[in-house]
């Protein structure tokens, strides 16, 4: 049989003996070879490793051993994840001179322990400081629905690879929106878990107090399978919050029963193209959401997120900025240099505000379980586009793509990005936001939107 295009179906077929892991991996490698030259999602294809891993998995199954919940599923990771034998480039020129990673990052190991097969590393914005998916060193990852459009960033290769059907599952990172923006632009599902939920060991940092790792896929069930496989305490990550493994896959069948779902108003109901708000209305109708909430001071939260992001990122890069400033993408370098000039008092005020804002937003979840909001203020922009129009005002494109995602990751809430069809043209997405540690609720609502036929992630290319 030919390999299915989603992770759950591949794993079921491999476990049942209808498909070998080798056949699933060869199908992915063939599609990468045929389509990736036009999409530019991959920076490294680990074909030899993947074939060896698939053969070992097939032998394991032939011996009568359980193959794992992701048996034979090809996946790829943003190139800020450590992959044994590869330099962890994090989208940069500078990091290519680093020694190859001695072992895989924690989440790569966990997915392979569940039976998945790594097939390569993916393009990304330099050092994850990006919303567009345009890389100055490796070229832009292109939107499979229109190759003259952005894939979104900074996990642009992850979004493009899943949307193009090169892999059914990819890992990315999200600091201010870097999983959700590519999900919206490319039309995939994406999960940004609660801050501290999944191990970040074996990944290159951007902003330590904001960074999240998560998955992109073509279905909610696939996101849930990957999330379940990646959970668990890791002593190698001091930022991780100790919590028991809390599987979510079985909870999807509950749908929205008993859930209080609201639509974000105020800040989240203006400052974008009308189709973005129409997508939220369509998703709300699909799950019976009739109430609204206003997230307080979201604009200030976004401003504070900018301050902390710039300051922390600059601190991480000080030595490299002194030693080899010419090796940076100039746009990234200039933002990092600007971050070095931010007064400490500003950062202190931003952090104090962050505590206040978190408490106010968490109080909303006393009244509701899940909040719906737009994901991006627009559909995918053209490659090279530097400005866009919002509410009749021309604004810089790059920072404003994340206008709706930054106030949410600022306080580490779990979010599922759900593609929603509105009219024709390029994809749009809705954020499904829950209280900390309630990924199960966000995924249940996302699954209900998908089941209603409103949200779908068609394979492009």
Coordinates of N, CA and C in Angstrom, one line a residue, residues 164-326:
X164 N 3.5 20.8 2.6 CA 3.8 20.2 1.3 C 3.7 18.7 1.3
X165 N 3.4 18.1 2.5 CA 3.3 16.7 2.5 C 4.7 16.0 2.5
X166 N 5.7 16.7 2.8 CA 7.1 16.1 2.8 C 7.2 15.2 4.1
X167 N 6.6 15.6 5.2 CA 6.5 14.8 6.4 C 5.2 15.0 7.0
X168 N 4.6 14.1 7.7 CA 3.4 14.3 8.4 C 3.5 15.1 9.7
X169 N 4.7 15.2 10.2 CA 5.0 15.7 11.6 C 6.3 16.4 11.6
X170 N 6.3 17.6 12.2 CA 7.6 18.4 12.3 C 7.6 19.0 13.7
X171 N 8.8 19.3 14.2 CA 9.0 20.0 15.4 C 9.5 21.4 15.1
X172 N 9.0 22.3 16.0 CA 9.4 23.7 15.8 C 9.6 24.3 17.2
X173 N 9.9 25.6 17.3 CA 9.9 26.3 18.5 C 9.1 27.6 18.4
X174 N 8.6 28.0 19.6 CA 7.7 29.2 19.6 C 8.1 30.0 20.8
X175 N 8.6 31.2 20.5 CA 8.9 32.2 21.5 C 7.9 33.3 21.5
X176 N 7.6 33.9 20.4 CA 6.6 34.9 20.3 C 5.5 34.6 19.3
X177 N 5.6 33.4 18.7 CA 4.6 33.0 17.7 C 5.1 32.1 16.6
X178 N 6.3 31.5 16.8 CA 7.1 30.9 15.7 C 6.6 29.5 15.4
X179 N 5.6 28.9 16.1 CA 4.9 27.7 15.6 C 3.6 28.2 15.0
X180 N 2.9 29.1 15.7 CA 1.6 29.5 15.3 C 1.6 30.3 14.0
X181 N 2.5 31.1 13.7 CA 2.5 31.9 12.5 C 2.8 31.0 11.3
X182 N 3.8 30.1 11.3 CA 3.9 29.2 10.1 C 2.6 28.3 10.0
X183 N 2.0 27.9 11.1 CA 0.8 27.1 11.0 C -0.3 27.9 10.3
X184 N -0.4 29.2 10.6 CA -1.4 30.0 10.0 C -1.1 30.2 8.5
X185 N 0.1 30.6 8.2 CA 0.4 30.9 6.8 C 0.4 29.7 5.9
X186 N 0.8 28.5 6.4 CA 0.9 27.3 5.6 C -0.3 26.4 5.7
X187 N -1.2 26.7 6.7 CA -2.4 25.9 6.8 C -2.2 24.5 7.5
X188 N -1.5 24.5 8.6 CA -1.3 23.3 9.3 C -1.8 23.5 10.7
X189 N -1.9 22.4 11.5 CA -2.2 22.5 12.9 C -0.9 22.6 13.6
X190 N -0.9 23.4 14.7 CA 0.4 23.6 15.5 C 0.0 23.7 17.0
X191 N 0.9 23.1 17.8 CA 0.7 23.1 19.3 C 1.9 23.8 19.9
X192 N 1.6 24.9 20.6 CA 2.6 25.5 21.6 C 2.1 25.1 23.0
X193 N 2.8 24.2 23.6 CA 2.4 23.8 24.9 C 2.6 24.8 26.0
X194 N 2.2 24.6 27.2 CA 2.5 25.5 28.3 C 4.0 25.6 28.5
X195 N 4.4 26.8 28.8 CA 5.8 27.1 29.1 C 6.3 26.1 30.2
X196 N 7.4 25.4 29.9 CA 7.9 24.5 30.9 C 7.4 23.1 30.9
X197 N 6.4 22.8 29.9 CA 5.8 21.5 29.9 C 6.8 20.5 29.2
X198 N 7.4 20.8 28.1 CA 8.2 19.9 27.4 C 9.7 20.3 27.5
X199 N 10.6 19.3 27.6 CA 12.0 19.5 27.7 C 12.5 20.3 26.5
X200 N 13.4 21.3 26.8 CA 14.1 22.0 25.8 C 15.6 21.6 25.7
X201 N 16.0 20.6 26.5 CA 17.4 20.1 26.4 C 17.7 19.7 25.0
X202 N 18.9 20.1 24.6 CA 19.3 19.8 23.2 C 18.7 20.6 22.2
X203 N 18.4 21.9 22.5 CA 17.9 22.9 21.5 C 18.7 24.2 21.7
X204 N 18.8 25.0 20.6 CA 19.6 26.2 20.7 C 18.6 27.3 21.2
X205 N 18.9 28.1 22.3 CA 17.9 29.0 22.8 C 17.8 30.3 22.0
X206 N 16.7 31.0 22.3 CA 16.5 32.3 21.7 C 16.2 33.3 22.9
X207 N 15.1 33.1 23.6 CA 14.8 33.9 24.8 C 14.4 32.8 25.9
X208 N 15.3 32.6 26.8 CA 15.1 31.5 27.8 C 13.8 31.6 28.5
X209 N 13.3 32.8 28.8 CA 12.0 32.9 29.6 C 10.8 32.8 28.8
X210 N 10.9 32.7 27.4 CA 9.7 32.6 26.5 C 9.8 31.3 25.7
X211 N 10.9 30.7 25.5 CA 11.0 29.6 24.5 C 10.1 28.4 24.8
X212 N 9.4 27.9 23.8 CA 8.6 26.7 23.9 C 9.0 25.8 22.7
X213 N 8.9 24.5 22.9 CA 9.1 23.6 21.8 C 7.8 22.9 21.6
X214 N 7.4 22.6 20.4 CA 6.2 21.9 20.1 C 6.2 21.3 18.7
X215 N 5.0 20.9 18.2 CA 4.8 20.2 17.0 C 3.9 20.9 16.0
X216 N 4.1 20.6 14.7 CA 3.2 20.9 13.6 C 2.8 19.7 12.9
X217 N 1.5 19.6 12.5 CA 1.0 18.4 11.9 C -0.2 18.7 11.0
X218 N -0.8 17.7 10.3 CA -1.9 17.9 9.5 C -3.3 17.5 10.1
X219 N -3.2 17.1 11.4 CA -4.4 16.8 12.1 C -4.2 17.0 13.6
X220 N -5.3 17.2 14.3 CA -5.3 17.3 15.8 C -4.8 16.0 16.4
X221 N -5.3 14.9 15.9 CA -4.9 13.6 16.4 C -3.4 13.4 16.3
X222 N -2.8 13.8 15.2 CA -1.3 13.7 15.1 C -0.6 14.6 16.1
X223 N -1.1 15.8 16.4 CA -0.5 16.7 17.4 C -0.6 16.0 18.7
X224 N -1.7 15.4 19.0 CA -1.9 14.8 20.3 C -1.0 13.6 20.5
X225 N -0.8 12.8 19.5 CA 0.1 11.6 19.5 C 1.5 12.1 19.8
X226 N 2.0 13.1 19.1 CA 3.3 13.6 19.3 C 3.5 14.2 20.7
X227 N 2.5 15.0 21.1 CA 2.6 15.6 22.4 C 2.7 14.6 23.5
X228 N 1.9 13.5 23.4 CA 1.9 12.5 24.4 C 3.3 11.8 24.5
X229 N 3.9 11.6 23.3 CA 5.2 10.9 23.2 C 6.3 11.8 23.8
X230 N 6.1 13.1 23.7 CA 7.2 14.0 24.1 C 7.2 14.4 25.6
X231 N 6.1 14.1 26.3 CA 6.0 14.5 27.7 C 7.0 13.7 28.6
X232 N 7.2 14.2 29.8 CA 8.0 13.5 30.8 C 9.1 14.4 31.3
X233 N 9.4 14.2 32.6 CA 10.5 15.0 33.2 C 11.8 14.8 32.6
X234 N 12.7 15.8 32.6 CA 14.0 15.7 32.1 C 15.0 16.5 33.0
X235 N 15.8 15.8 33.7 CA 16.8 16.6 34.6 C 17.7 17.5 33.8
X236 N 17.8 17.3 32.5 CA 18.8 18.1 31.7 C 18.2 19.5 31.4
X237 N 16.9 19.7 31.7 CA 16.3 21.0 31.4 C 15.9 21.7 32.7
X238 N 16.7 22.6 33.2 CA 16.3 23.2 34.5 C 15.1 24.1 34.4
X239 N 14.6 24.5 33.2 CA 13.5 25.3 33.1 C 12.2 24.5 33.1
X240 N 12.3 23.2 33.0 CA 11.0 22.4 32.9 C 10.4 22.3 34.2
X241 N 9.0 22.4 34.2 CA 8.3 22.3 35.4 C 8.0 20.8 35.7
X242 N 8.3 20.3 36.9 CA 8.1 18.9 37.1 C 6.6 18.6 37.2
X243 N 6.1 17.8 36.3 CA 4.7 17.4 36.3 C 4.6 15.9 35.8
X244 N 3.6 15.2 36.2 CA 3.4 13.9 35.7 C 3.0 13.9 34.2
X245 N 3.2 12.8 33.5 CA 2.8 12.7 32.1 C 1.3 12.7 32.1
X246 N 0.7 13.5 31.3 CA -0.8 13.6 31.2 C -1.2 13.5 29.8
X247 N -1.5 12.2 29.4 CA -1.8 12.0 28.0 C -3.1 12.7 27.6
X248 N -3.2 13.1 26.3 CA -4.4 13.8 25.8 C -5.1 13.1 24.7
X249 N -4.5 12.1 24.1 CA -5.1 11.5 22.9 C -6.5 11.0 23.1
X250 N -6.7 10.3 24.2 CA -8.0 9.7 24.5 C -9.1 10.7 24.8
X251 N -8.6 11.9 25.3 CA -9.6 13.0 25.6 C -10.2 13.6 24.4
X252 N -9.6 13.5 23.2 CA -10.1 14.1 22.0 C -11.6 13.7 21.7
X253 N -11.9 12.5 22.1 CA -13.3 11.9 21.8 C -14.3 12.7 22.6
X254 N -14.0 13.4 23.6 CA -15.0 14.1 24.4 C -15.5 15.4 23.8
X255 N -14.8 15.8 22.7 CA -15.2 17.0 22.0 C -15.3 18.2 23.0
X256 N -16.3 19.0 22.8 CA -16.5 20.2 23.6 C -17.5 20.0 24.7
X257 N -17.9 18.8 25.0 CA -18.9 18.5 26.0 C -18.5 19.2 27.4
X258 N -19.3 20.0 27.9 CA -19.1 20.6 29.2 C -18.1 21.8 29.2
X259 N -17.6 22.2 28.1 CA -16.6 23.2 28.0 C -17.2 24.6 27.8
X260 N -16.7 25.6 28.5 CA -17.1 27.0 28.3 C -16.1 27.7 27.4
X261 N -16.6 28.0 26.2 CA -15.7 28.6 25.1 C -16.1 30.0 24.8
X262 N -15.1 30.9 24.8 CA -15.4 32.3 24.6 C -14.5 32.8 23.5
X263 N -14.9 33.9 22.9 CA -14.2 34.6 21.8 C -13.5 35.9 22.4
X264 N -12.2 36.0 22.1 CA -11.5 37.2 22.6 C -12.0 38.4 21.8
X265 N -12.3 39.5 22.5 CA -12.7 40.7 21.9 C -11.7 41.8 22.1
X266 N -12.1 43.1 22.0 CA -11.1 44.2 22.2 C -9.9 44.1 21.3
X267 N -8.8 44.1 21.9 CA -7.5 44.0 21.1 C -7.5 43.0 20.0
X268 N -8.1 41.8 20.3 CA -8.1 40.7 19.4 C -9.2 40.8 18.4
X269 N -10.0 41.8 18.3 CA -11.0 42.0 17.4 C -10.8 43.2 16.4
X270 N -9.6 43.7 16.4 CA -9.3 44.8 15.6 C -7.8 44.7 15.2
X271 N -7.4 45.5 14.2 CA -5.9 45.5 13.8 C -5.6 44.4 12.9
X272 N -6.5 43.8 12.2 CA -6.2 42.8 11.2 C -7.2 42.8 10.0
X273 N -6.9 42.0 9.0 CA -7.9 41.9 7.9 C -9.2 41.2 8.3
X274 N -10.3 41.6 7.7 CA -11.6 41.1 8.2 C -11.7 39.6 8.1
X275 N -11.0 39.0 7.1 CA -11.1 37.5 7.0 C -10.5 36.8 8.2
X276 N -9.6 37.5 8.9 CA -9.0 36.9 10.1 C -10.0 36.8 11.2
X277 N -10.9 37.8 11.3 CA -11.9 37.8 12.3 C -13.1 36.9 11.9
X278 N -13.3 36.8 10.6 CA -14.3 35.9 10.1 C -14.0 34.5 10.4
X279 N -12.7 34.2 10.3 CA -12.2 32.8 10.6 C -12.5 32.5 12.1
X280 N -12.3 33.4 13.0 CA -12.7 33.2 14.4 C -14.2 33.0 14.6
X281 N -15.0 33.8 13.9 CA -16.4 33.7 14.0 C -16.9 32.3 13.5
X282 N -16.2 31.8 12.4 CA -16.6 30.5 11.8 C -16.3 29.4 12.8
X283 N -15.1 29.5 13.4 CA -14.7 28.5 14.4 C -15.6 28.5 15.6
X284 N -15.9 29.7 16.1 CA -16.8 29.9 17.2 C -18.2 29.3 17.0
X285 N -18.7 29.5 15.8 CA -20.0 28.9 15.4 C -19.9 27.4 15.4
X286 N -18.8 26.8 14.9 CA -18.7 25.4 14.8 C -18.7 24.7 16.2
X287 N -18.2 25.4 17.2 CA -18.2 24.8 18.6 C -19.1 25.5 19.6
X288 N -20.1 26.3 19.0 CA -21.1 26.8 19.9 C -20.6 27.9 20.9
X289 N -19.6 28.6 20.5 CA -19.1 29.7 21.4 C -19.9 30.9 21.2
X290 N -20.6 31.4 22.2 CA -21.5 32.5 22.1 C -21.1 33.7 23.0
X291 N -20.2 33.4 24.0 CA -19.8 34.5 24.9 C -18.5 35.1 24.5
X292 N -18.1 36.2 25.1 CA -16.9 36.9 24.8 C -16.1 37.3 26.0
X293 N -14.8 37.5 25.9 CA -14.0 38.0 27.0 C -13.0 39.0 26.4
X294 N -12.5 39.9 27.3 CA -11.5 40.8 26.8 C -10.3 40.6 27.6
X295 N -9.2 40.2 26.9 CA -7.9 40.0 27.6 C -7.3 41.4 27.9
X296 N -7.1 41.7 29.2 CA -6.7 43.1 29.6 C -5.3 43.4 29.2
X297 N -5.1 44.6 28.7 CA -3.8 45.2 28.4 C -3.0 44.4 27.5
X298 N -3.6 43.8 26.5 CA -2.8 42.9 25.6 C -1.8 43.7 24.8
X299 N -2.1 45.0 24.4 CA -1.2 45.8 23.7 C 0.1 46.0 24.5
X300 N -0.1 46.3 25.8 CA 1.0 46.5 26.7 C 1.8 45.2 26.8
X301 N 1.1 44.1 26.9 CA 1.8 42.8 27.0 C 2.7 42.6 25.8
X302 N 2.2 43.0 24.6 CA 3.0 42.8 23.4 C 4.3 43.7 23.5
X303 N 4.1 45.0 23.9 CA 5.2 45.9 24.1 C 6.2 45.3 25.1
X304 N 5.8 44.8 26.2 CA 6.7 44.2 27.2 C 7.4 43.0 26.6
X305 N 6.7 42.2 25.8 CA 7.3 41.1 25.2 C 8.5 41.5 24.3
X306 N 8.3 42.6 23.6 CA 9.4 43.1 22.7 C 10.6 43.5 23.6
X307 N 10.4 44.1 24.7 CA 11.5 44.6 25.5 C 12.3 43.4 26.0
X308 N 11.6 42.4 26.6 CA 12.2 41.3 27.2 C 12.9 40.4 26.1
X309 N 12.2 40.2 25.0 CA 12.8 39.5 23.9 C 14.1 40.1 23.5
X310 N 14.1 41.4 23.2 CA 15.3 42.0 22.7 C 16.5 42.0 23.7
X311 N 16.1 42.2 24.9 CA 17.2 42.3 26.0 C 17.8 40.9 26.2
X312 N 16.9 39.9 26.4 CA 17.5 38.5 26.6 C 18.3 38.0 25.4
X313 N 17.7 38.2 24.2 CA 18.4 37.7 23.0 C 19.7 38.4 22.9
X314 N 19.8 39.7 23.1 CA 21.1 40.4 23.0 C 22.1 39.9 23.9
X315 N 21.7 39.6 25.2 CA 22.6 39.1 26.2 C 23.2 37.8 25.7
X316 N 22.4 36.9 25.1 CA 22.9 35.6 24.6 C 23.9 35.8 23.5
X317 N 23.8 36.8 22.7 CA 24.6 37.0 21.5 C 25.8 38.0 21.7
X318 N 26.0 38.5 22.9 CA 27.0 39.6 23.0 C 28.4 39.2 22.4
X319 N 28.9 38.0 22.8 CA 30.2 37.6 22.4 C 30.3 37.5 20.8
X320 N 29.3 36.8 20.3 CA 29.2 36.7 18.8 C 29.1 38.0 18.1
X321 N 28.3 38.9 18.7 CA 28.2 40.2 18.0 C 29.5 41.0 18.0
X322 N 30.3 40.8 19.1 CA 31.7 41.4 19.1 C 32.6 40.8 18.1
X323 N 32.6 39.5 18.0 CA 33.6 38.7 17.3 C 33.3 38.6 15.8
X324 N 32.1 38.5 15.4 CA 31.8 38.3 14.0 C 30.4 39.0 13.6
X325 N 30.3 40.3 13.7 CA 29.0 40.9 13.4 C 28.6 40.8 11.9
X326 N 29.6 40.7 11.1 CA 29.4 40.6 9.6 C 28.8 39.3 9.2

